[in-house]
XYZ file of C-alpha atoms in Angstrom:
90
model
C 161.198 46.070 118.587
C 160.003 42.486 118.076
C 162.152 39.744 116.649
C 162.240 36.047 117.332
C 161.803 36.858 121.008
C 160.509 40.056 122.617
C 163.184 42.568 123.548
C 162.827 45.920 125.308
C 162.653 48.956 123.075
C 165.600 51.341 122.725
C 165.100 54.892 123.969
C 162.839 57.063 121.874
C 160.481 54.280 120.781
C 157.725 54.361 123.391
C 155.046 54.355 120.696
C 156.047 50.755 119.857
C 155.272 49.487 123.372
C 151.794 48.095 122.549
C 153.327 46.063 119.697
C 155.972 44.669 122.077
C 153.386 43.832 124.751
C 151.315 41.958 122.168
C 154.386 39.919 121.122
C 155.160 39.125 124.777
C 151.645 37.850 125.388
C 151.900 35.563 122.339
C 155.212 34.019 123.491
C 155.477 31.122 125.908
C 157.435 33.035 128.566
C 155.405 33.274 131.809
C 157.922 35.606 133.468
C 157.473 38.148 130.699
C 153.689 37.813 130.931
C 153.946 39.067 134.523
C 156.171 41.942 133.378
C 153.705 42.855 130.613
C 150.824 42.902 133.097
C 152.787 45.269 135.347
C 153.612 47.557 132.437
C 149.943 47.610 131.404
C 148.954 48.916 134.843
C 150.896 52.123 134.201
C 151.213 52.128 130.413
C 151.115 55.932 129.967
C 154.040 56.470 132.348
C 156.088 53.704 130.719
C 155.487 55.134 127.240
C 156.461 58.603 128.488
C 159.678 57.164 129.937
C 160.608 55.422 126.687
C 159.751 58.319 124.381
C 162.392 61.018 125.112
C 165.289 60.984 122.631
C 167.822 61.883 125.345
C 169.427 59.697 127.984
C 170.713 60.359 131.501
C 173.439 57.724 131.115
C 176.360 60.153 131.424
C 174.995 61.684 134.614
C 174.308 58.240 136.073
C 177.910 57.280 135.304
C 179.207 60.272 137.277
C 176.870 59.501 140.187
C 178.105 55.898 140.205
C 181.745 57.056 140.226
C 181.119 59.451 143.143
C 179.370 56.710 145.138
C 182.350 54.414 144.514
C 184.737 57.091 145.857
C 182.514 57.571 148.886
C 182.493 53.828 149.646
C 186.278 53.565 149.239
C 186.917 56.499 151.563
C 184.249 55.782 154.201
C 185.567 56.194 157.736
C 189.065 57.206 156.619
C 188.791 60.780 155.429
C 186.414 63.699 155.693
C 184.175 65.466 153.249
C 186.813 67.944 152.045
C 189.137 65.152 150.910
C 186.262 63.371 149.148
C 185.288 66.636 147.443
C 188.856 67.194 146.272
C 189.102 63.669 144.862
C 185.810 64.050 142.972
C 186.772 67.423 141.511
C 190.295 66.365 140.487
C 189.267 63.060 138.876
C 189.769 62.822 135.109
């Protein structure tokens, strides 16, 4: 998790957060010091969020696509047309 400069941990490595925070505090990057202080305030929740081996990336991609359709169709068509476009998209 730590290299020449601190980088966020990939998913499933929440147990390495204290090591990363220590590296951030030792670097000369004031912006990251503020981030580290914020993470420390709720460390247990952050570790819990980084620990699961699964990701919601696929679901978030579908949500993003549906929101894009909604923005494109706003004011021009009704809900049934939007629903049809979402369901028929490949």
